[in-house]
Amino acid sequence: MTLWLSVLVDMLQVSIPGNYDIGQILDTAWETLHFSDEFHDEGSAILLITHPWIEEPDSVVSIASEEECMLIPPISFSAGWETHRVVCKEQDQLRNLMDRVGARGSAELISQRKRELADLVRDVHVVPTHFIEGLTPKQVDVLVSSYEHGLYDIPSRTKMERVAQRTGLSRSTFGEHLQKGELQIMRNLYPILKVRSHQEGTGRRGGA
């Protein structure tokens, strides 16, 4: 299960094993959460939970909510621009969103394409924001150096000893930082990979 929070809308994604009844799960979720909208396929469901009692200042988030469009997190901010991934059920919803945002400032549609529901549900997991959470500066430096000097290439373009020398570390110290950094990234990615493996039908249930 993955949860993204915003001021007006919470988005909850639930992985649904093949032996569960999706309809029953959605009925139970409705009784408990009273979600405003849902998207689902055979292996996963996205539930949108709105907070109508919260007054949101005029923004892309509030306009998207009024037009019943779904914003896929994260939202990025750079050089005065906000970049949003938007999913609309109808073309008119997207057109209205662009018109209303454009009336308040500059708005640009970078790309547009039709998406199958299964692709939408699956690709939500492409937007995690915590890949490097918990890494030390030294681990980041070692990982970057390893990649830039070809240690991860197949076949490898260099040896660990050479990359370690460039960073001023012994091979053993370099290897320790590298292994701990890789482990931390794997820990950060594991929940997403676990859900993806079940969506692709490759995950194992139960014990090891």
PDB file of C-alpha atoms in Angstrom:
ATOM      1  CA  MET A   1       0.000   0.000   0.000  1.00  0.00           C
ATOM      2  CA  THR A   2       1.283   3.478  -0.906  1.00  0.00           C
ATOM      3  CA  LEU A   3      -0.161   6.784   0.311  1.00  0.00           C
ATOM      4  CA  TRP A   4       0.460  10.272  -1.114  1.00  0.00           C
ATOM      5  CA  LEU A   5      -0.914  13.275   0.758  1.00  0.00           C
ATOM      6  CA  SER A   6      -1.819  16.764  -0.449  1.00  0.00           C
ATOM      7  CA  VAL A   7      -3.900  19.585   0.981  1.00  0.00           C
ATOM      8  CA  LEU A   8      -7.106  18.662  -0.824  1.00  0.00           C
ATOM      9  CA  VAL A   9      -6.696  15.072  -1.942  1.00  0.00           C
ATOM     10  CA  ASP A  10      -5.093  11.932  -0.544  1.00  0.00           C
ATOM     11  CA  MET A  11      -4.204   9.230  -3.069  1.00  0.00           C
ATOM     12  CA  LEU A  12      -4.050   5.678  -1.784  1.00  0.00           C
ATOM     13  CA  GLN A  13      -2.745   2.835  -3.926  1.00  0.00           C
ATOM     14  CA  VAL A  14      -3.484  -0.711  -2.821  1.00  0.00           C
ATOM     15  CA  SER A  15      -1.982  -3.856  -4.291  1.00  0.00           C
ATOM     16  CA  ILE A  16      -4.665  -6.540  -4.633  1.00  0.00           C
ATOM     17  CA  PRO A  17      -3.573 -10.210  -4.729  1.00  0.00           C
ATOM     18  CA  GLY A  18      -5.207 -12.323  -7.407  1.00  0.00           C
ATOM     19  CA  ASN A  19      -7.195 -14.423  -4.938  1.00  0.00           C
ATOM     20  CA  TYR A  20      -9.043 -11.381  -3.538  1.00  0.00           C
ATOM     21  CA  ASP A  21     -12.337 -10.004  -4.816  1.00  0.00           C
ATOM     22  CA  ILE A  22     -11.707  -6.447  -6.047  1.00  0.00           C
ATOM     23  CA  GLY A  23     -15.376  -5.502  -5.812  1.00  0.00           C
ATOM     24  CA  GLN A  24     -15.568  -6.547  -2.182  1.00  0.00           C
ATOM     25  CA  ILE A  25     -12.380  -4.644  -1.356  1.00  0.00           C
ATOM     26  CA  LEU A  26     -13.712  -1.490  -3.022  1.00  0.00           C
ATOM     27  CA  ASP A  27     -17.032  -1.822  -1.170  1.00  0.00           C
ATOM     28  CA  THR A  28     -15.200  -2.119   2.143  1.00  0.00           C
ATOM     29  CA  ALA A  29     -12.941   0.802   1.254  1.00  0.00           C
ATOM     30  CA  TRP A  30     -15.962   2.941   0.410  1.00  0.00           C
ATOM     31  CA  GLU A  31     -17.641   2.149   3.734  1.00  0.00           C
ATOM     32  CA  THR A  32     -14.438   3.027   5.591  1.00  0.00           C
ATOM     33  CA  LEU A  33     -12.859   5.848   3.587  1.00  0.00           C
ATOM     34  CA  HIS A  34     -15.722   7.293   1.500  1.00  0.00           C
ATOM     35  CA  PHE A  35     -13.354   7.885  -1.415  1.00  0.00           C
ATOM     36  CA  SER A  36     -14.422  10.338  -4.112  1.00  0.00           C
ATOM     37  CA  ASP A  37     -13.091   8.398  -7.107  1.00  0.00           C
ATOM     38  CA  GLU A  38     -11.264   5.191  -7.929  1.00  0.00           C
ATOM     39  CA  PHE A  39      -9.265   3.577 -10.730  1.00  0.00           C
ATOM     40  CA  HIS A  40      -8.475  -0.117 -10.708  1.00  0.00           C
ATOM     41  CA  ASP A  41      -7.285  -3.055 -12.746  1.00  0.00           C
ATOM     42  CA  GLU A  42      -6.924  -6.719 -11.854  1.00  0.00           C
ATOM     43  CA  GLY A  43      -3.969  -6.189  -9.531  1.00  0.00           C
ATOM     44  CA  SER A  44      -4.169  -2.725  -8.032  1.00  0.00           C
ATOM     45  CA  ALA A  45      -6.520   0.110  -7.153  1.00  0.00           C
ATOM     46  CA  ILE A  46      -6.049   3.860  -6.735  1.00  0.00           C
ATOM     47  CA  LEU A  47      -8.449   5.607  -4.366  1.00  0.00           C
ATOM     48  CA  LEU A  48      -8.850   9.400  -4.218  1.00  0.00           C
ATOM     49  CA  ILE A  49      -9.997  10.797  -0.879  1.00  0.00           C
ATOM     50  CA  THR A  50     -10.945  14.489  -0.938  1.00  0.00           C
ATOM     51  CA  HIS A  51     -11.126  16.913   1.974  1.00  0.00           C
ATOM     52  CA  PRO A  52     -13.994  19.266   1.025  1.00  0.00           C
ATOM     53  CA  TRP A  53     -13.956  20.987   4.415  1.00  0.00           C
ATOM     54  CA  ILE A  54     -10.490  22.440   3.754  1.00  0.00           C
ATOM     55  CA  GLU A  55     -10.349  25.765   1.926  1.00  0.00           C
ATOM     56  CA  GLU A  56      -7.436  25.751  -0.511  1.00  0.00           C
ATOM     57  CA  PRO A  57      -6.065  29.002  -1.987  1.00  0.00           C
ATOM     58  CA  ASP A  58      -6.508  29.384  -5.727  1.00  0.00           C
ATOM     59  CA  SER A  59      -3.936  26.983  -7.183  1.00  0.00           C
ATOM     60  CA  VAL A  60      -3.364  24.238  -9.738  1.00  0.00           C
ATOM     61  CA  VAL A  61      -4.242  21.698  -7.040  1.00  0.00           C
ATOM     62  CA  SER A  62      -7.606  23.301  -6.278  1.00  0.00           C
ATOM     63  CA  ILE A  63      -8.465  23.827  -9.962  1.00  0.00           C
ATOM     64  CA  ALA A  64      -7.599  20.205 -10.780  1.00  0.00           C
ATOM     65  CA  SER A  65      -9.819  19.074  -7.919  1.00  0.00           C
ATOM     66  CA  GLU A  66     -12.726  21.189  -9.198  1.00  0.00           C
ATOM     67  CA  GLU A  67     -12.272  19.794 -12.728  1.00  0.00           C
ATOM     68  CA  GLU A  68     -12.113  16.230 -11.324  1.00  0.00           C
ATOM     69  CA  CYS A  69      -8.603  15.660 -12.649  1.00  0.00           C
ATOM     70  CA  MET A  70      -6.097  13.535 -10.761  1.00  0.00           C
ATOM     71  CA  LEU A  71      -2.614  14.923 -10.050  1.00  0.00           C
ATOM     72  CA  ILE A  72       0.031  12.192  -9.932  1.00  0.00           C
ATOM     73  CA  PRO A  73       2.728  13.011  -7.343  1.00  0.00           C
ATOM     74  CA  PRO A  74       5.292  14.372  -6.966  1.00  0.00           C
ATOM     75  CA  ILE A  75       4.905  18.024  -7.990  1.00  0.00           C
ATOM     76  CA  SER A  76       8.215  19.635  -8.973  1.00  0.00           C
ATOM     77  CA  PHE A  77       9.115  23.313  -8.634  1.00  0.00           C
ATOM     78  CA  SER A  78      11.934  24.927 -10.632  1.00  0.00           C
ATOM     79  CA  ALA A  79      12.715  28.473 -11.807  1.00  0.00           C
ATOM     80  CA  GLY A  80       9.217  29.711 -11.032  1.00  0.00           C
ATOM     81  CA  TRP A  81       7.447  26.817 -12.787  1.00  0.00           C
ATOM     82  CA  GLU A  82       5.360  24.013 -11.324  1.00  0.00           C
ATOM     83  CA  THR A  83       5.357  20.715 -13.194  1.00  0.00           C
ATOM     84  CA  HIS A  84       2.362  18.408 -12.718  1.00  0.00           C
ATOM     85  CA  ARG A  85       1.391  15.006 -14.081  1.00  0.00           C
ATOM     86  CA  VAL A  86      -2.358  15.094 -14.655  1.00  0.00           C
ATOM     87  CA  VAL A  87      -4.849  12.341 -15.447  1.00  0.00           C
ATOM     88  CA  CYS A  88      -8.274  13.360 -16.780  1.00  0.00           C
ATOM     89  CA  LYS A  89     -11.085  11.037 -17.770  1.00  0.00           C
ATOM     90  CA  GLU A  90     -12.358  13.425 -20.442  1.00  0.00           C
ATOM     91  CA  GLN A  91     -10.565  15.710 -22.898  1.00  0.00           C
ATOM     92  CA  ASP A  92     -12.814  18.601 -21.846  1.00  0.00           C
ATOM     93  CA  GLN A  93     -11.536  18.328 -18.280  1.00  0.00           C
ATOM     94  CA  LEU A  94      -7.957  18.802 -19.434  1.00  0.00           C
ATOM     95  CA  ARG A  95      -8.954  21.679 -21.711  1.00  0.00           C
ATOM     96  CA  ASN A  96     -10.799  23.433 -18.878  1.00  0.00           C
ATOM     97  CA  LEU A  97      -7.866  22.890 -16.530  1.00  0.00           C
ATOM     98  CA  MET A  98      -5.402  24.422 -18.991  1.00  0.00           C
ATOM     99  CA  ASP A  99      -7.721  27.363 -19.728  1.00  0.00           C
ATOM    100  CA  ARG A 100      -8.273  28.161 -16.062  1.00  0.00           C
ATOM    101  CA  VAL A 101      -4.613  27.843 -15.094  1.00  0.00           C
ATOM    102  CA  GLY A 102      -3.595  29.855 -18.162  1.00  0.00           C
ATOM    103  CA  ALA A 103      -5.970  32.649 -17.147  1.00  0.00           C
ATOM    104  CA  ARG A 104      -3.990  33.033 -13.924  1.00  0.00           C
ATOM    105  CA  GLY A 105      -0.511  32.934 -15.458  1.00  0.00           C
ATOM    106  CA  SER A 106       1.564  30.981 -17.957  1.00  0.00           C
ATOM    107  CA  ALA A 107       0.534  27.384 -18.647  1.00  0.00           C
ATOM    108  CA  GLU A 108       2.176  24.976 -21.061  1.00  0.00           C
ATOM    109  CA  LEU A 109       1.109  21.457 -22.034  1.00  0.00           C
ATOM    110  CA  ILE A 110       4.392  19.577 -22.360  1.00  0.00           C
ATOM    111  CA  SER A 111       2.979  16.276 -23.598  1.00  0.00           C
ATOM    112  CA  GLN A 112      -0.325  14.476 -23.879  1.00  0.00           C
ATOM    113  CA  ARG A 113      -1.173  10.856 -24.549  1.00  0.00           C
ATOM    114  CA  LYS A 114      -3.904   8.340 -23.973  1.00  0.00           C
ATOM    115  CA  ARG A 115      -3.225   5.917 -21.163  1.00  0.00           C
ATOM    116  CA  GLU A 116      -4.659   2.508 -20.484  1.00  0.00           C
ATOM    117  CA  LEU A 117      -5.933   2.156 -16.945  1.00  0.00           C
ATOM    118  CA  ALA A 118      -3.511  -0.661 -16.187  1.00  0.00           C
ATOM    119  CA  ASP A 119      -0.590   1.540 -17.284  1.00  0.00           C
ATOM    120  CA  LEU A 120      -1.792   4.365 -15.064  1.00  0.00           C
ATOM    121  CA  VAL A 121      -2.064   2.172 -11.992  1.00  0.00           C
ATOM    122  CA  ARG A 122       1.303   0.541 -12.637  1.00  0.00           C
ATOM    123  CA  ASP A 123       3.244   3.685 -13.478  1.00  0.00           C
ATOM    124  CA  VAL A 124       2.248   5.549 -10.338  1.00  0.00           C
ATOM    125  CA  HIS A 125       5.129   3.699  -8.734  1.00  0.00           C
ATOM    126  CA  VAL A 126       7.589   5.454 -11.009  1.00  0.00           C
ATOM    127  CA  VAL A 127       7.397   8.546  -8.849  1.00  0.00           C
ATOM    128  CA  PRO A 128       9.030   7.710  -5.516  1.00  0.00           C
ATOM    129  CA  THR A 129      10.892  10.610  -3.883  1.00  0.00           C
ATOM    130  CA  HIS A 130      13.107   8.832  -1.361  1.00  0.00           C
ATOM    131  CA  PHE A 131      15.716   6.962  -3.422  1.00  0.00           C
ATOM    132  CA  ILE A 132      18.661   8.513  -1.539  1.00  0.00           C
ATOM    133  CA  GLU A 133      17.070   8.922   1.872  1.00  0.00           C
ATOM    134  CA  GLY A 134      19.451   7.716   4.593  1.00  0.00           C
ATOM    135  CA  LEU A 135      22.611   7.763   2.461  1.00  0.00           C
ATOM    136  CA  THR A 136      25.689   9.406   3.965  1.00  0.00           C
ATOM    137  CA  PRO A 137      27.664  11.963   1.898  1.00  0.00           C
ATOM    138  CA  LYS A 138      30.527   9.471   1.607  1.00  0.00           C
ATOM    139  CA  GLN A 139      28.204   6.739   0.332  1.00  0.00           C
ATOM    140  CA  VAL A 140      26.778   9.127  -2.264  1.00  0.00           C
ATOM    141  CA  ASP A 141      30.296  10.086  -3.389  1.00  0.00           C
ATOM    142  CA  VAL A 142      31.355   6.452  -3.690  1.00  0.00           C
ATOM    143  CA  LEU A 143      28.223   5.480  -5.640  1.00  0.00           C
ATOM    144  CA  VAL A 144      28.598   8.399  -8.052  1.00  0.00           C
ATOM    145  CA  SER A 145      32.308   7.694  -8.587  1.00  0.00           C
ATOM    146  CA  SER A 146      31.599   4.018  -9.207  1.00  0.00           C
ATOM    147  CA  TYR A 147      29.017   4.832 -11.851  1.00  0.00           C
ATOM    148  CA  GLU A 148      30.998   7.601 -13.542  1.00  0.00           C
ATOM    149  CA  HIS A 149      34.142   5.491 -13.847  1.00  0.00           C
ATOM    150  CA  GLY A 150      32.365   2.441 -15.265  1.00  0.00           C
ATOM    151  CA  LEU A 151      32.366   0.083 -12.308  1.00  0.00           C
ATOM    152  CA  TYR A 152      28.694  -0.720 -12.970  1.00  0.00           C
ATOM    153  CA  ASP A 153      29.130  -1.209 -16.711  1.00  0.00           C
ATOM    154  CA  ILE A 154      28.699  -4.730 -18.121  1.00  0.00           C
ATOM    155  CA  PRO A 155      31.418  -5.711 -18.548  1.00  0.00           C
ATOM    156  CA  SER A 156      33.019  -3.367 -16.023  1.00  0.00           C
ATOM    157  CA  ARG A 157      35.363  -0.754 -17.521  1.00  0.00           C
ATOM    158  CA  THR A 158      37.499  -0.536 -14.399  1.00  0.00           C
ATOM    159  CA  LYS A 159      38.350  -2.213 -11.116  1.00  0.00           C
ATOM    160  CA  MET A 160      37.277  -1.211  -7.644  1.00  0.00           C
ATOM    161  CA  GLU A 161      40.885  -0.548  -6.608  1.00  0.00           C
ATOM    162  CA  ARG A 162      41.266   2.144  -9.262  1.00  0.00           C
ATOM    163  CA  VAL A 163      38.051   3.930  -8.347  1.00  0.00           C
ATOM    164  CA  ALA A 164      38.997   3.720  -4.661  1.00  0.00           C
ATOM    165  CA  GLN A 165      42.351   5.365  -5.404  1.00  0.00           C
ATOM    166  CA  ARG A 166      40.611   8.242  -7.179  1.00  0.00           C
ATOM    167  CA  THR A 167      38.497   8.893  -4.089  1.00  0.00           C
ATOM    168  CA  GLY A 168      41.456   8.603  -1.707  1.00  0.00           C
ATOM    169  CA  LEU A 169      40.119   5.519   0.055  1.00  0.00           C
ATOM    170  CA  SER A 170      41.472   2.036   0.554  1.00  0.00           C
ATOM    171  CA  ARG A 171      39.765  -0.726  -1.374  1.00  0.00           C
ATOM    172  CA  SER A 172      38.203  -2.191   1.775  1.00  0.00           C
ATOM    173  CA  THR A 173      36.855   1.161   3.003  1.00  0.00           C
ATOM    174  CA  PHE A 174      35.588   2.050  -0.468  1.00  0.00           C
ATOM    175  CA  GLY A 175      33.886  -1.340  -0.784  1.00  0.00           C
ATOM    176  CA  GLU A 176      32.232  -0.947   2.609  1.00  0.00           C
ATOM    177  CA  HIS A 177      30.791   2.468   1.717  1.00  0.00           C
ATOM    178  CA  LEU A 178      29.653   1.117  -1.657  1.00  0.00           C
ATOM    179  CA  GLN A 179      27.927  -1.919  -0.181  1.00  0.00           C
ATOM    180  CA  LYS A 180      26.202   0.087   2.559  1.00  0.00           C
ATOM    181  CA  GLY A 181      25.043   2.658   0.006  1.00  0.00           C
ATOM    182  CA  GLU A 182      23.639  -0.030  -2.282  1.00  0.00           C
ATOM    183  CA  LEU A 183      21.888  -1.666   0.676  1.00  0.00           C
ATOM    184  CA  GLN A 184      20.287   1.628   1.717  1.00  0.00           C
ATOM    185  CA  ILE A 185      19.002   2.285  -1.803  1.00  0.00           C
ATOM    186  CA  MET A 186      17.604  -1.244  -1.927  1.00  0.00           C
ATOM    187  CA  ARG A 187      15.842  -0.685   1.404  1.00  0.00           C
ATOM    188  CA  ASN A 188      14.296   2.490   0.016  1.00  0.00           C
ATOM    189  CA  LEU A 189      13.166   0.751  -3.167  1.00  0.00           C
ATOM    190  CA  TYR A 190      12.012  -2.532  -1.649  1.00  0.00           C
ATOM    191  CA  PRO A 191       8.345  -1.602  -0.963  1.00  0.00           C
ATOM    192  CA  ILE A 192       7.927  -0.378  -4.541  1.00  0.00           C
ATOM    193  CA  LEU A 193       9.692  -3.396  -6.032  1.00  0.00           C
ATOM    194  CA  LYS A 194       7.596  -5.719  -3.873  1.00  0.00           C
ATOM    195  CA  VAL A 195       4.335  -4.236  -5.148  1.00  0.00           C
ATOM    196  CA  ARG A 196       5.609  -4.252  -8.737  1.00  0.00           C
ATOM    197  CA  SER A 197       6.592  -7.914  -8.488  1.00  0.00           C
ATOM    198  CA  HIS A 198       3.033  -8.843  -7.460  1.00  0.00           C
ATOM    199  CA  GLN A 199       1.590  -6.713 -10.262  1.00  0.00           C
ATOM    200  CA  GLU A 200       3.753  -8.587 -12.758  1.00  0.00           C
ATOM    201  CA  GLY A 201       2.807 -11.923 -11.198  1.00  0.00           C
ATOM    202  CA  THR A 202       6.360 -12.730 -10.118  1.00  0.00           C
ATOM    203  CA  GLY A 203       6.094 -12.074  -6.384  1.00  0.00           C
ATOM    204  CA  ARG A 204       6.018 -14.816  -3.774  1.00  0.00           C
ATOM    205  CA  ARG A 205       3.490 -14.775  -0.977  1.00  0.00           C
ATOM    206  CA  GLY A 206       4.145 -16.002   2.499  1.00  0.00           C
ATOM    207  CA  GLY A 207       7.508 -17.030   3.923  1.00  0.00           C
ATOM    208  CA  ALA A 208      10.966 -16.961   2.420  1.00  0.00           C
TER     209      ALA A 208
END
